[in-house]
mmCIF file of C-alpha atoms in Angstrom:
data_model
loop_
_atom_site.group_PDB
_atom_site.id
_atom_site.type_symbol
_atom_site.label_atom_id
_atom_site.label_comp_id
_atom_site.label_asym_id
_atom_site.label_seq_id
_atom_site.Cartn_x
_atom_site.Cartn_y
_atom_site.Cartn_z
ATOM 1 C CA MET A 1 32.283 97.470 227.553
ATOM 2 C CA THR A 2 33.456 100.855 228.809
ATOM 3 C CA GLN A 3 36.213 100.740 231.419
ATOM 4 C CA HIS A 4 36.119 103.525 234.023
ATOM 5 C CA PHE A 5 39.110 105.415 235.432
ATOM 6 C CA ILE A 6 39.634 108.559 237.490
ATOM 7 C CA VAL A 7 42.403 110.862 238.665
ATOM 8 C CA ILE A 8 41.981 112.127 242.232
ATOM 9 C CA GLY A 9 43.473 115.412 243.349
ATOM 10 C CA ASN A 10 42.982 118.806 244.951
ATOM 11 C CA PRO A 11 43.107 120.936 242.848
ATOM 12 C CA ILE A 12 42.308 118.777 239.837
ATOM 13 C CA ALA A 13 40.710 120.936 237.120
ATOM 14 C CA HIS A 14 44.107 121.471 235.453
ATOM 15 C CA SER A 15 44.900 117.754 235.055
ATOM 16 C CA LYS A 16 45.809 116.598 231.545
ATOM 17 C CA SER A 17 45.254 112.938 232.447
ATOM 18 C CA PRO A 18 41.803 112.569 230.816
ATOM 19 C CA GLU A 19 43.161 113.844 227.485
ATOM 20 C CA ILE A 20 46.228 111.613 227.691
ATOM 21 C CA HIS A 21 44.394 108.423 228.619
ATOM 22 C CA THR A 22 41.643 109.016 226.071
ATOM 23 C CA LEU A 23 44.376 109.165 223.435
ATOM 24 C CA PHE A 24 45.840 105.911 224.786
ATOM 25 C CA ALA A 25 42.425 104.272 224.494
ATOM 26 C CA ALA A 26 42.077 105.400 220.882
ATOM 27 C CA GLN A 27 45.544 104.032 220.123
ATOM 28 C CA THR A 28 44.721 100.618 221.594
ATOM 29 C CA GLY A 29 41.128 100.418 220.366
ATOM 30 C CA ILE A 30 39.404 100.101 223.727
ATOM 31 C CA GLU A 31 36.568 102.155 225.168
ATOM 32 C CA ILE A 32 37.171 104.072 228.382
ATOM 33 C CA SER A 33 35.780 106.863 230.503
ATOM 34 C CA TYR A 34 38.447 108.824 232.370
ATOM 35 C CA GLN A 35 37.306 111.610 234.698
ATOM 36 C CA ARG A 36 38.863 114.154 237.037
ATOM 37 C CA GLN A 37 37.750 113.647 240.647
ATOM 38 C CA TYR A 38 38.033 116.472 243.159
ATOM 39 C CA CYS A 39 38.403 115.344 246.765
ATOM 40 C CA PRO A 40 38.544 117.279 250.048
ATOM 41 C CA ASP A 41 42.035 117.194 251.500
ATOM 42 C CA ASP A 42 41.658 114.552 254.207
ATOM 43 C CA ALA A 43 42.149 110.800 254.450
ATOM 44 C CA ALA A 44 38.512 109.974 255.246
ATOM 45 C CA SER A 45 37.245 111.754 252.137
ATOM 46 C CA PHE A 46 39.905 110.107 249.980
ATOM 47 C CA THR A 47 38.965 106.648 251.262
ATOM 48 C CA ALA A 48 35.279 107.358 250.671
ATOM 49 C CA VAL A 49 35.960 108.406 247.070
ATOM 50 C CA LEU A 50 37.945 105.221 246.421
ATOM 51 C CA GLU A 51 35.276 102.988 247.932
ATOM 52 C CA ALA A 52 32.508 104.605 245.888
ATOM 53 C CA PHE A 53 34.530 104.446 242.680
ATOM 54 C CA PHE A 54 35.618 100.834 242.930
ATOM 55 C CA GLN A 55 32.260 99.664 244.325
ATOM 56 C CA GLY A 56 30.734 101.193 241.208
ATOM 57 C CA GLY A 57 32.913 99.084 238.927
ATOM 58 C CA GLY A 58 35.910 101.365 238.502
ATOM 59 C CA VAL A 59 39.026 99.726 237.077
ATOM 60 C CA GLY A 60 41.849 102.024 238.115
ATOM 61 C CA ALA A 61 42.674 105.383 239.642
ATOM 62 C CA ASN A 62 45.534 107.818 239.354
ATOM 63 C CA VAL A 63 46.477 109.868 242.395
ATOM 64 C CA THR A 64 48.027 113.310 242.354
ATOM 65 C CA VAL A 65 48.773 116.080 244.860
ATOM 66 C CA PRO A 66 48.106 116.002 247.787
ATOM 67 C CA PHE A 67 47.005 112.366 248.055
ATOM 68 C CA LYS A 68 50.017 110.260 247.027
ATOM 69 C CA GLN A 69 51.097 109.731 250.637
ATOM 70 C CA ILE A 70 47.534 108.945 251.767
ATOM 71 C CA ALA A 71 47.218 106.428 248.935
ATOM 72 C CA TYR A 72 50.504 104.885 250.053
ATOM 73 C CA ASP A 73 49.214 104.551 253.618
ATOM 74 C CA CYS A 74 45.991 102.903 252.400
ATOM 75 C CA CYS A 75 47.930 100.278 250.445
ATOM 76 C CA ALA A 76 50.653 99.779 253.048
ATOM 77 C CA ALA A 77 48.043 98.808 255.618
ATOM 78 C CA CYS A 78 47.319 95.615 253.665
ATOM 79 C CA GLY A 79 50.732 95.105 252.074
ATOM 80 C CA GLY A 80 49.613 95.913 248.551
ATOM 81 C CA LEU A 81 52.590 97.936 247.276
ATOM 82 C CA SER A 82 55.025 97.578 244.394
ATOM 83 C CA GLU A 83 58.742 97.880 245.117
ATOM 84 C CA HIS A 84 58.840 101.279 243.439
ATOM 85 C CA ALA A 85 55.946 102.522 245.575
ATOM 86 C CA LYS A 86 57.574 101.208 248.763
ATOM 87 C CA VAL A 87 60.822 103.029 248.063
ATOM 88 C CA ALA A 88 59.126 106.205 246.804
ATOM 89 C CA GLY A 89 56.858 106.293 249.840
ATOM 90 C CA ALA A 90 54.080 107.409 247.514
ATOM 91 C CA VAL A 91 51.467 105.938 245.184
ATOM 92 C CA ASN A 92 50.263 107.436 241.913
ATOM 93 C CA THR A 93 48.504 104.369 240.468
ATOM 94 C CA LEU A 94 45.796 102.308 242.158
ATOM 95 C CA LEU A 95 44.023 99.122 241.189
ATOM 96 C CA LEU A 96 42.229 96.327 242.995
ATOM 97 C CA ASN A 97 43.443 92.863 243.865
ATOM 98 C CA LYS A 98 40.384 91.206 242.329
ATOM 99 C CA ALA A 99 41.055 87.858 243.970
ATOM 100 C CA LEU A 100 40.835 89.474 247.408
ATOM 101 C CA VAL A 101 37.622 91.292 246.488
ATOM 102 C CA LYS A 102 36.043 88.049 245.313
ATOM 103 C CA SER A 103 36.979 86.426 248.612
ATOM 104 C CA GLY A 104 35.031 89.100 250.469
ATOM 105 C CA VAL A 105 37.872 91.400 251.552
ATOM 106 C CA PRO A 106 36.763 95.062 251.833
ATOM 107 C CA ILE A 107 37.893 97.312 248.986
ATOM 108 C CA THR A 108 40.110 99.405 251.229
ATOM 109 C CA GLU A 109 42.025 96.233 252.131
ATOM 110 C CA ALA A 110 42.290 95.014 248.531
ATOM 111 C CA LEU A 111 43.971 98.086 247.043
ATOM 112 C CA TYR A 112 47.275 97.687 245.229
ATOM 113 C CA GLY A 113 49.479 100.742 244.780
ATOM 114 C CA ASP A 114 52.266 101.415 242.316
ATOM 115 C CA ASN A 115 54.446 104.418 241.532
ATOM 116 C CA THR A 116 55.189 104.899 237.833
ATOM 117 C CA ASP A 117 56.740 108.388 238.035
ATOM 118 C CA GLY A 118 60.384 107.314 238.170
ATOM 119 C CA GLN A 119 60.105 104.725 235.427
ATOM 120 C CA GLY A 120 58.273 107.320 233.341
ATOM 121 C CA LEU A 121 61.286 109.606 233.719
ATOM 122 C CA VAL A 122 63.760 106.860 232.848
ATOM 123 C CA ASN A 123 61.780 105.750 229.801
ATOM 124 C CA HIS A 124 61.586 109.318 228.521
ATOM 125 C CA ILE A 125 65.310 109.918 228.974
ATOM 126 C CA LEU A 126 66.096 106.689 227.118
ATOM 127 C CA SER A 127 63.679 107.621 224.317
ATOM 128 C CA LEU A 128 65.633 110.858 223.873
ATOM 129 C CA GLY A 129 68.744 108.792 223.238
ATOM 130 C CA TRP A 130 70.493 110.078 226.350
ATOM 131 C CA PRO A 131 72.884 107.599 228.018
ATOM 132 C CA LEU A 132 71.913 106.281 231.450
ATOM 133 C CA ASN A 133 73.953 103.091 231.636
ATOM 134 C CA GLY A 134 77.272 104.053 233.206
ATOM 135 C CA ALA A 135 76.283 107.718 233.515
ATOM 136 C CA ARG A 136 77.294 110.239 236.169
ATOM 137 C CA VAL A 137 74.022 111.818 237.278
ATOM 138 C CA ALA A 138 73.296 114.829 239.477
ATOM 139 C CA LEU A 139 69.829 115.073 240.992
ATOM 140 C CA ILE A 140 68.831 118.435 242.441
ATOM 141 C CA GLY A 141 66.200 118.221 245.169
ATOM 142 C CA ALA A 142 65.451 115.824 248.034
ATOM 143 C CA GLY A 143 61.664 115.967 248.188
ATOM 144 C CA GLY A 144 59.008 113.567 246.963
ATOM 145 C CA ALA A 145 59.790 114.037 243.273
ATOM 146 C CA ALA A 146 63.442 113.165 243.793
ATOM 147 C CA ARG A 147 62.650 110.246 246.072
ATOM 148 C CA GLY A 148 60.434 108.659 243.423
ATOM 149 C CA VAL A 149 63.097 108.556 240.705
ATOM 150 C CA ILE A 150 66.188 107.354 242.573
ATOM 151 C CA LEU A 151 65.488 103.610 242.402
ATOM 152 C CA PRO A 152 64.538 103.626 238.684
ATOM 153 C CA LEU A 153 67.684 105.630 237.841
ATOM 154 C CA ILE A 154 69.863 103.104 239.668
ATOM 155 C CA GLU A 155 68.027 100.204 238.021
ATOM 156 C CA ALA A 156 68.801 101.842 234.655
ATOM 157 C CA GLY A 157 72.501 101.294 235.359
ATOM 158 C CA ILE A 158 73.853 104.727 236.261
ATOM 159 C CA ALA A 159 77.412 104.590 237.593
ATOM 160 C CA HIS A 160 77.268 107.410 240.099
ATOM 161 C CA LEU A 161 74.608 109.616 241.691
ATOM 162 C CA THR A 162 75.000 112.920 243.488
ATOM 163 C CA ILE A 163 71.971 114.363 245.274
ATOM 164 C CA ALA A 164 72.130 118.110 245.871
ATOM 165 C CA ASN A 165 69.703 120.015 248.051
ATOM 166 C CA ARG A 166 69.471 123.457 249.595
ATOM 167 C CA THR A 167 69.476 121.795 253.032
ATOM 168 C CA LEU A 168 72.246 119.189 253.118
ATOM 169 C CA SER A 169 70.763 117.249 256.033
ATOM 170 C CA LYS A 170 67.590 116.519 254.069
ATOM 171 C CA ALA A 171 69.578 114.970 251.205
ATOM 172 C CA THR A 172 71.689 112.936 253.624
ATOM 173 C CA GLU A 173 68.647 111.692 255.524
ATOM 174 C CA LEU A 174 66.975 110.707 252.259
ATOM 175 C CA VAL A 175 69.927 108.538 251.239
ATOM 176 C CA ILE A 176 70.073 106.871 254.657
ATOM 177 C CA GLU A 177 66.356 106.154 254.614
ATOM 178 C CA LEU A 178 66.280 104.776 251.077
ATOM 179 C CA SER A 179 69.426 102.708 251.589
ATOM 180 C CA ALA A 180 67.687 100.991 254.492
ATOM 181 C CA ALA A 181 64.570 100.394 252.378
ATOM 182 C CA SER A 182 66.232 98.999 249.254
ATOM 183 C CA THR A 183 69.239 96.743 248.777
ATOM 184 C CA THR A 184 69.603 98.106 245.247
ATOM 185 C CA ILE A 185 69.986 101.650 246.572
ATOM 186 C CA HIS A 186 72.172 100.537 249.478
ATOM 187 C CA GLU A 187 74.697 99.079 247.055
ATOM 188 C CA GLN A 188 74.901 102.248 244.943
ATOM 189 C CA GLN A 189 77.495 104.909 245.675
ATOM 190 C CA ILE A 190 75.542 108.107 246.356
ATOM 191 C CA GLU A 191 77.063 111.425 247.331
ATOM 192 C CA THR A 192 75.222 114.401 248.792
ATOM 193 C CA CYS A 193 75.973 118.104 248.865
ATOM 194 C CA ARG A 194 74.324 121.501 249.081
ATOM 195 C CA THR A 195 72.956 122.830 245.796
ATOM 196 C CA THR A 196 75.458 125.682 245.878
ATOM 197 C CA GLU A 197 78.301 123.174 246.233
ATOM 198 C CA LEU A 198 77.319 121.007 243.263
ATOM 199 C CA ASN A 199 80.092 121.383 240.705
ATOM 200 C CA GLY A 200 82.083 119.544 238.089
ATOM 201 C CA GLN A 201 81.081 117.642 234.959
ATOM 202 C CA PHE A 202 78.085 115.289 234.825
ATOM 203 C CA ASP A 203 76.532 113.340 232.010
ATOM 204 C CA ILE A 204 72.992 114.227 233.097
ATOM 205 C CA ILE A 205 71.716 116.861 235.532
ATOM 206 C CA ILE A 206 68.094 116.532 236.666
ATOM 207 C CA ASN A 207 66.070 119.206 238.428
ATOM 208 C CA ALA A 208 63.555 117.552 240.752
ATOM 209 C CA THR A 209 62.532 120.802 242.451
ATOM 210 C CA SER A 210 59.548 122.979 241.519
ATOM 211 C CA ILE A 211 61.559 126.184 241.626
ATOM 212 C CA GLY A 212 61.158 126.686 237.881
ATOM 213 C CA LEU A 213 57.440 127.311 238.352
ATOM 214 C CA SER A 214 58.209 130.536 240.199
ATOM 215 C CA ALA A 215 60.391 133.510 239.364
ATOM 216 C CA ASP A 216 63.225 132.044 241.459
ATOM 217 C CA THR A 217 66.274 130.277 240.065
ATOM 218 C CA LEU A 218 68.534 127.604 241.497
ATOM 219 C CA PRO A 219 71.837 128.830 242.995
ATOM 220 C CA LEU A 220 74.016 126.917 240.548
ATOM 221 C CA SER A 221 77.807 127.044 240.522
ATOM 222 C CA ASP A 222 79.567 128.411 237.448
ATOM 223 C CA THR A 223 81.710 125.274 237.515
ATOM 224 C CA LEU A 224 78.700 122.935 237.140
ATOM 225 C CA ASN A 225 78.281 121.470 233.656
ATOM 226 C CA GLY A 226 76.360 118.622 232.043
ATOM 227 C CA ASP A 227 75.978 117.093 228.612
ATOM 228 C CA TYR A 228 72.228 116.769 229.200
ATOM 229 C CA ALA A 229 69.830 118.683 231.463
ATOM 230 C CA TYR A 230 66.319 117.543 232.398
ATOM 231 C CA ASP A 231 63.706 119.509 234.331
ATOM 232 C CA MET A 232 60.836 117.441 235.714
ATOM 233 C CA MET A 233 58.551 120.473 235.442
ATOM 234 C CA TYR A 234 56.840 121.407 232.163
ATOM 235 C CA GLY A 235 54.366 123.823 230.640
ATOM 236 C CA ARG A 236 56.405 127.023 230.696
ATOM 237 C CA THR A 237 59.856 128.444 230.064
ATOM 238 C CA LEU A 238 62.171 126.937 232.669
ATOM 239 C CA PRO A 239 65.255 128.909 233.810
ATOM 240 C CA PHE A 240 67.112 125.675 234.667
ATOM 241 C CA LEU A 241 66.918 124.527 231.050
ATOM 242 C CA GLN A 242 67.763 127.957 229.693
ATOM 243 C CA HIS A 243 70.886 127.988 231.886
ATOM 244 C CA PHE A 244 72.240 124.682 230.595
ATOM 245 C CA SER A 245 71.154 125.232 227.010
ATOM 246 C CA ALA A 246 73.332 128.351 226.997
ATOM 247 C CA ARG A 247 76.206 126.102 228.097
ATOM 248 C CA GLY A 248 75.703 123.724 225.182
ATOM 249 C CA ALA A 249 73.736 120.959 226.901
ATOM 250 C CA GLN A 250 70.880 119.072 225.285
ATOM 251 C CA ILE A 251 67.731 119.795 227.291
ATOM 252 C CA SER A 252 64.241 118.483 227.948
ATOM 253 C CA ASP A 253 61.327 119.355 230.187
ATOM 254 C CA GLY A 254 59.155 116.766 231.957
ATOM 255 C CA TYR A 255 56.232 116.572 229.556
ATOM 256 C CA GLY A 256 57.474 113.254 228.209
ATOM 257 C CA MET A 257 57.765 111.982 231.775
ATOM 258 C CA LEU A 258 54.109 112.910 232.344
ATOM 259 C CA ILE A 259 53.040 110.874 229.336
ATOM 260 C CA GLY A 260 55.442 108.056 230.195
ATOM 261 C CA GLN A 261 54.153 107.570 233.735
ATOM 262 C CA ALA A 262 50.575 107.672 232.433
ATOM 263 C CA ALA A 263 51.373 105.021 229.827
ATOM 264 C CA LEU A 264 52.684 102.706 232.539
ATOM 265 C CA SER A 265 49.529 103.236 234.608
ATOM 266 C CA PHE A 266 47.409 102.442 231.545
ATOM 267 C CA GLU A 267 49.413 99.276 230.947
ATOM 268 C CA ARG A 268 49.000 98.161 234.587
ATOM 269 C CA TRP A 269 45.213 98.575 234.301
ATOM 270 C CA THR A 270 44.500 97.265 230.796
ATOM 271 C CA GLY A 271 47.459 95.130 229.727
ATOM 272 C CA HIS A 272 47.886 97.302 226.603
ATOM 273 C CA THR A 273 51.323 98.726 225.791
ATOM 274 C CA ILE A 274 51.385 102.323 224.544
ATOM 275 C CA ASP A 275 53.486 103.781 221.736
ATOM 276 C CA VAL A 276 54.644 106.689 223.896
ATOM 277 C CA ALA A 277 56.570 108.458 221.118
ATOM 278 C CA GLN A 278 53.488 108.500 218.911
ATOM 279 C CA ALA A 279 51.273 109.671 221.771
ATOM 280 C CA THR A 280 53.717 112.438 222.715
ATOM 281 C CA GLU A 281 53.878 113.713 219.139
ATOM 282 C CA THR A 282 50.087 113.716 218.850
ATOM 283 C CA LEU A 283 49.621 115.616 222.115
ATOM 284 C CA HIS A 284 52.339 118.152 221.260
ATOM 285 C CA ASN A 285 50.616 118.894 217.953
ATOM 286 C CA ARG A 286 47.255 119.617 219.561
#
Protein backbone atom coordinates (compact mmCIF):
# COMPACT_ATOMS: atom_id res chain seq x y z
CA MET A 1 0.00 0.00 0.00
CA THR A 2 1.34 3.42 -0.96
CA GLN A 3 1.99 5.77 1.95
CA HIS A 4 1.42 9.47 1.22
CA PHE A 5 3.57 12.38 2.41
CA ILE A 6 3.90 16.07 1.58
CA VAL A 7 6.15 19.04 2.26
CA ILE A 8 4.29 22.32 2.76
CA GLY A 9 5.92 25.64 2.00
CA ASN A 10 5.79 28.96 0.18
CA PRO A 11 7.75 28.94 -2.09
CA ILE A 12 8.06 25.18 -2.50
CA ALA A 13 9.04 24.38 -6.10
CA HIS A 14 12.74 24.28 -5.15
CA SER A 15 12.33 21.66 -2.40
CA LYS A 16 14.56 18.59 -2.66
CA SER A 17 12.43 16.64 -0.17
CA PRO A 18 10.55 14.51 -2.75
CA GLU A 19 13.84 13.30 -4.26
CA ILE A 20 15.34 12.59 -0.84
CA HIS A 21 12.36 10.71 0.57
CA THR A 22 11.84 8.72 -2.62
CA LEU A 23 15.43 7.54 -2.25
CA PHE A 24 14.73 6.61 1.38
CA ALA A 25 11.73 4.57 0.27
CA ALA A 26 13.81 2.71 -2.30
CA GLN A 27 16.43 1.98 0.36
CA THR A 28 13.86 0.55 2.77
CA GLY A 29 11.71 -1.22 0.18
CA ILE A 30 8.44 0.58 0.85
CA GLU A 31 6.15 2.38 -1.57
CA ILE A 32 5.50 6.08 -1.03
CA SER A 33 4.19 9.16 -2.76
CA TYR A 34 5.87 12.37 -1.61
CA GLN A 35 4.65 15.65 -3.09
CA ARG A 36 5.41 19.35 -2.78
CA GLN A 37 2.41 21.33 -1.50
CA TYR A 38 2.19 25.07 -2.07
CA CYS A 39 0.13 26.94 0.51
CA PRO A 40 -0.92 30.60 0.79
CA ASP A 41 0.94 32.31 3.60
CA ASP A 42 -1.71 32.36 6.33
CA ALA A 43 -2.71 30.11 9.21
CA ALA A 44 -6.21 29.34 7.91
CA SER A 45 -4.89 28.07 4.58
CA PHE A 46 -2.22 26.00 6.31
CA THR A 47 -4.79 24.38 8.60
CA ALA A 48 -7.06 23.65 5.64
CA VAL A 49 -4.22 21.96 3.75
CA LEU A 50 -3.40 19.77 6.75
CA GLU A 51 -7.02 18.77 7.29
CA ALA A 52 -7.49 17.83 3.64
CA PHE A 53 -4.23 15.88 3.53
CA PHE A 54 -4.73 13.85 6.68
CA GLN A 55 -8.47 13.34 6.05
CA GLY A 56 -7.42 11.84 2.72
CA GLY A 57 -5.20 9.27 4.41
CA GLY A 58 -1.91 11.14 4.52
CA VAL A 59 0.72 9.69 6.85
CA GLY A 60 3.08 12.57 7.50
CA ALA A 61 4.00 16.09 6.47
CA ASN A 62 7.16 18.14 6.46
CA VAL A 63 6.90 21.87 7.04
CA THR A 64 9.26 24.49 5.69
CA VAL A 65 9.38 28.29 5.44
CA PRO A 66 7.24 30.16 6.39
CA PHE A 67 5.04 27.67 8.25
CA LYS A 68 7.22 26.16 11.00
CA GLN A 69 5.90 28.59 13.61
CA ILE A 70 2.28 28.10 12.48
CA ALA A 71 2.75 24.33 12.69
CA TYR A 72 4.15 24.78 16.19
CA ASP A 73 1.10 26.80 17.22
CA CYS A 74 -1.26 24.14 15.82
CA CYS A 75 0.43 21.40 17.85
CA ALA A 76 0.93 23.48 20.99
CA ALA A 77 -2.80 24.09 21.20
CA CYS A 78 -3.35 20.41 21.99
CA GLY A 79 -0.03 19.66 23.68
CA GLY A 80 1.31 17.48 20.89
CA LEU A 81 4.96 18.57 20.79
CA SER A 82 8.29 16.81 21.20
CA GLU A 83 10.85 18.31 23.57
CA HIS A 84 12.98 19.44 20.64
CA ALA A 85 10.00 21.17 19.03
CA LYS A 86 9.07 22.89 22.31
CA VAL A 87 12.55 24.31 22.75
CA ALA A 88 12.99 25.20 19.07
CA GLY A 89 9.62 26.92 19.00
CA ALA A 90 9.13 25.44 15.55
CA VAL A 91 7.90 22.25 13.90
CA ASN A 92 9.27 20.69 10.72
CA THR A 93 7.69 17.23 11.03
CA LEU A 94 4.00 16.46 11.51
CA LEU A 95 2.11 13.25 12.11
CA LEU A 96 -1.19 12.26 13.67
CA ASN A 97 -1.88 10.80 17.08
CA LYS A 98 -3.94 7.94 15.64
CA ALA A 99 -5.44 6.99 18.98
CA LEU A 100 -6.95 10.46 19.32
CA VAL A 101 -8.31 10.36 15.77
CA LYS A 102 -9.96 7.01 16.43
CA SER A 103 -11.59 8.44 19.54
CA GLY A 104 -13.21 11.15 17.44
CA VAL A 105 -10.85 14.07 18.12
CA PRO A 106 -10.64 16.50 15.16
CA ILE A 107 -7.47 16.24 13.09
CA THR A 108 -6.30 19.71 14.05
CA GLU A 109 -6.37 18.62 17.70
CA ALA A 110 -4.61 15.30 17.05
CA LEU A 111 -1.48 16.68 15.38
CA TYR A 112 1.92 15.83 16.82
CA GLY A 113 4.87 18.04 15.94
CA ASP A 114 8.59 17.34 16.08
CA ASN A 115 11.69 19.27 15.06
CA THR A 116 14.44 17.14 13.54
CA ASP A 117 16.68 19.96 12.27
CA GLY A 118 19.05 20.11 15.24
CA GLN A 119 19.48 16.36 15.55
CA GLY A 120 20.07 16.25 11.80
CA LEU A 121 22.94 18.70 12.28
CA VAL A 122 24.40 16.75 15.19
CA ASN A 123 24.18 13.43 13.36
CA HIS A 124 25.92 14.89 10.32
CA ILE A 125 28.73 16.40 12.38
CA LEU A 126 29.28 13.08 14.15
CA SER A 127 29.26 11.21 10.82
CA LEU A 128 32.08 13.50 9.67
CA GLY A 129 34.13 12.32 12.63
CA TRP A 130 34.20 15.75 14.23
CA PRO A 131 34.30 15.77 18.06
CA LEU A 132 31.24 17.10 19.87
CA ASN A 133 31.65 15.51 23.29
CA GLY A 134 33.66 17.98 25.37
CA ALA A 135 33.95 20.46 22.49
CA ARG A 136 34.11 24.25 22.63
CA VAL A 137 31.51 25.40 20.11
CA ALA A 138 30.75 28.84 18.67
CA LEU A 139 27.34 29.34 17.09
CA ILE A 140 26.90 32.42 14.92
CA GLY A 141 23.31 33.65 14.69
CA ALA A 142 20.37 33.90 17.10
CA GLY A 143 17.43 33.30 14.79
CA GLY A 144 15.26 30.25 14.22
CA ALA A 145 18.04 28.12 12.73
CA ALA A 146 20.27 28.68 15.74
CA ARG A 147 17.44 28.15 18.21
CA GLY A 148 16.66 24.74 16.73
CA VAL A 149 20.16 23.31 17.19
CA ILE A 150 21.11 24.48 20.69
CA LEU A 151 19.42 21.68 22.66
CA PRO A 152 20.73 18.86 20.41
CA LEU A 153 24.28 20.29 20.61
CA ILE A 154 24.11 20.34 24.41
CA GLU A 155 22.64 16.83 24.47
CA ALA A 156 25.62 15.72 22.36
CA GLY A 157 27.90 16.63 25.27
CA ILE A 158 29.58 19.87 24.22
CA ALA A 159 31.54 21.47 27.06
CA HIS A 160 31.00 25.12 26.24
CA LEU A 161 28.82 27.17 23.89
CA THR A 162 29.23 30.75 22.75
CA ILE A 163 26.41 32.34 20.77
CA ALA A 164 27.45 35.32 18.66
CA ASN A 165 25.02 37.64 16.91
CA ARG A 166 25.14 41.00 15.19
CA THR A 167 22.72 42.31 17.83
CA LEU A 168 23.93 41.20 21.26
CA SER A 169 20.55 41.64 22.95
CA LYS A 170 18.95 39.09 20.64
CA ALA A 171 21.52 36.44 21.58
CA THR A 172 21.15 37.22 25.27
CA GLU A 173 17.36 37.09 25.11
CA LEU A 174 17.53 33.76 23.29
CA VAL A 175 19.64 32.20 26.04
CA ILE A 176 17.32 33.52 28.76
CA GLU A 177 14.25 32.22 26.97
CA LEU A 178 15.67 28.77 26.25
CA SER A 179 17.12 28.41 29.74
CA ALA A 180 13.63 28.94 31.12
CA ALA A 181 12.19 26.38 28.69
CA SER A 182 14.71 23.58 29.21
CA THR A 183 16.54 22.36 32.30
CA THR A 184 19.20 20.86 30.04
CA ILE A 185 19.95 24.27 28.53
CA HIS A 186 19.67 26.03 31.89
CA GLU A 187 22.45 23.87 33.29
CA GLN A 188 24.81 24.56 30.38
CA GLN A 189 27.29 27.42 30.52
CA ILE A 190 26.48 29.65 27.53
CA GLU A 191 28.22 32.90 26.70
CA THR A 192 26.99 35.55 24.28
CA CYS A 193 28.76 38.25 22.32
CA ARG A 194 28.50 40.35 19.19
CA THR A 195 29.69 38.63 16.01
CA THR A 196 32.52 41.14 15.68
CA GLU A 197 33.67 40.30 19.21
CA LEU A 198 33.82 36.53 18.72
CA ASN A 199 37.48 35.57 19.00
CA GLY A 200 39.83 32.90 20.24
CA GLN A 201 40.14 29.19 19.49
CA PHE A 202 37.13 26.87 19.17
CA ASP A 203 36.83 23.24 18.26
CA ILE A 204 33.81 23.85 16.02
CA ILE A 205 32.37 27.08 14.61
CA ILE A 206 28.86 26.89 13.14
CA ASN A 207 27.23 29.51 10.95
CA ALA A 208 23.48 29.51 11.56
CA THR A 209 22.84 32.69 9.56
CA SER A 210 21.78 32.86 5.90
CA ILE A 211 24.33 35.53 5.05
CA GLY A 212 26.24 33.13 2.80
CA LEU A 213 23.34 33.10 0.35
CA SER A 214 23.99 36.74 -0.48
CA ALA A 215 27.11 38.62 -1.50
CA ASP A 216 27.65 39.71 2.12
CA THR A 217 30.17 38.18 4.50
CA LEU A 218 30.23 37.87 8.27
CA PRO A 219 32.36 40.46 10.13
CA LEU A 220 34.74 37.90 11.61
CA SER A 221 37.70 38.77 13.80
CA ASP A 222 41.19 37.89 12.59
CA THR A 223 41.76 36.28 15.98
CA LEU A 224 38.88 33.80 15.54
CA ASN A 225 39.97 30.26 14.69
CA GLY A 226 38.43 26.79 14.69
CA ASP A 227 39.51 23.25 13.93
CA TYR A 228 36.20 22.65 12.14
CA ALA A 229 33.75 25.03 10.44
CA TYR A 230 30.17 24.18 9.49
CA ASP A 231 27.76 26.32 7.48
CA MET A 232 24.11 25.29 7.73
CA MET A 233 23.51 26.66 4.23
CA TYR A 234 24.30 24.61 1.11
CA GLY A 235 24.03 24.64 -2.66
CA ARG A 236 26.63 27.27 -3.51
CA THR A 237 30.10 28.51 -2.64
CA LEU A 238 29.95 29.83 0.91
CA PRO A 239 32.35 32.62 1.99
CA PHE A 240 32.24 31.44 5.62
CA LEU A 241 33.69 28.06 4.65
CA GLN A 242 36.22 29.60 2.29
CA HIS A 243 37.43 31.83 5.14
CA PHE A 244 38.08 28.98 7.56
CA SER A 245 39.39 26.58 4.93
CA ALA A 246 42.10 29.14 4.19
CA ARG A 247 42.96 29.01 7.90
CA GLY A 248 43.38 25.24 7.86
CA ALA A 249 40.01 24.17 9.26
CA GLN A 250 38.07 21.15 8.06
CA ILE A 251 34.80 22.39 6.57
CA SER A 252 31.32 21.23 5.63
CA ASP A 253 28.14 22.78 4.29
CA GLY A 254 24.65 21.83 5.48
CA TYR A 255 23.65 19.38 2.77
CA GLY A 256 24.24 16.45 5.10
CA MET A 257 22.09 18.18 7.71
CA LEU A 258 19.28 18.43 5.15
CA ILE A 259 19.43 14.70 4.50
CA GLY A 260 19.86 13.92 8.19
CA GLN A 261 16.78 15.82 9.32
CA ALA A 262 14.77 14.21 6.51
CA ALA A 263 15.93 10.75 7.57
CA LEU A 264 14.68 11.38 11.10
CA SER A 265 11.30 12.54 9.77
CA PHE A 266 11.09 9.38 7.65
CA GLU A 267 11.90 7.25 10.68
CA ARG A 268 9.22 8.99 12.79
CA TRP A 269 6.61 8.26 10.10
CA THR A 270 7.54 4.75 8.97
CA GLY A 271 9.69 3.18 11.68
CA HIS A 272 12.45 2.52 9.11
CA THR A 273 16.01 3.64 9.88
CA ILE A 274 17.93 5.20 6.99
CA ASP A 275 21.57 4.64 6.04
CA VAL A 276 22.24 8.37 5.79
CA ALA A 277 25.83 8.01 4.55
CA GLN A 278 24.68 5.82 1.67
CA ALA A 279 21.81 8.17 0.84
CA THR A 280 24.09 11.22 0.91
CA GLU A 281 26.59 9.58 -1.43
CA THR A 282 23.84 8.58 -3.85
CA LEU A 283 22.33 12.07 -3.93
CA HIS A 284 25.72 13.75 -4.34
CA ASN A 285 26.46 11.55 -7.35
CA ARG A 286 23.24 12.46 -9.14
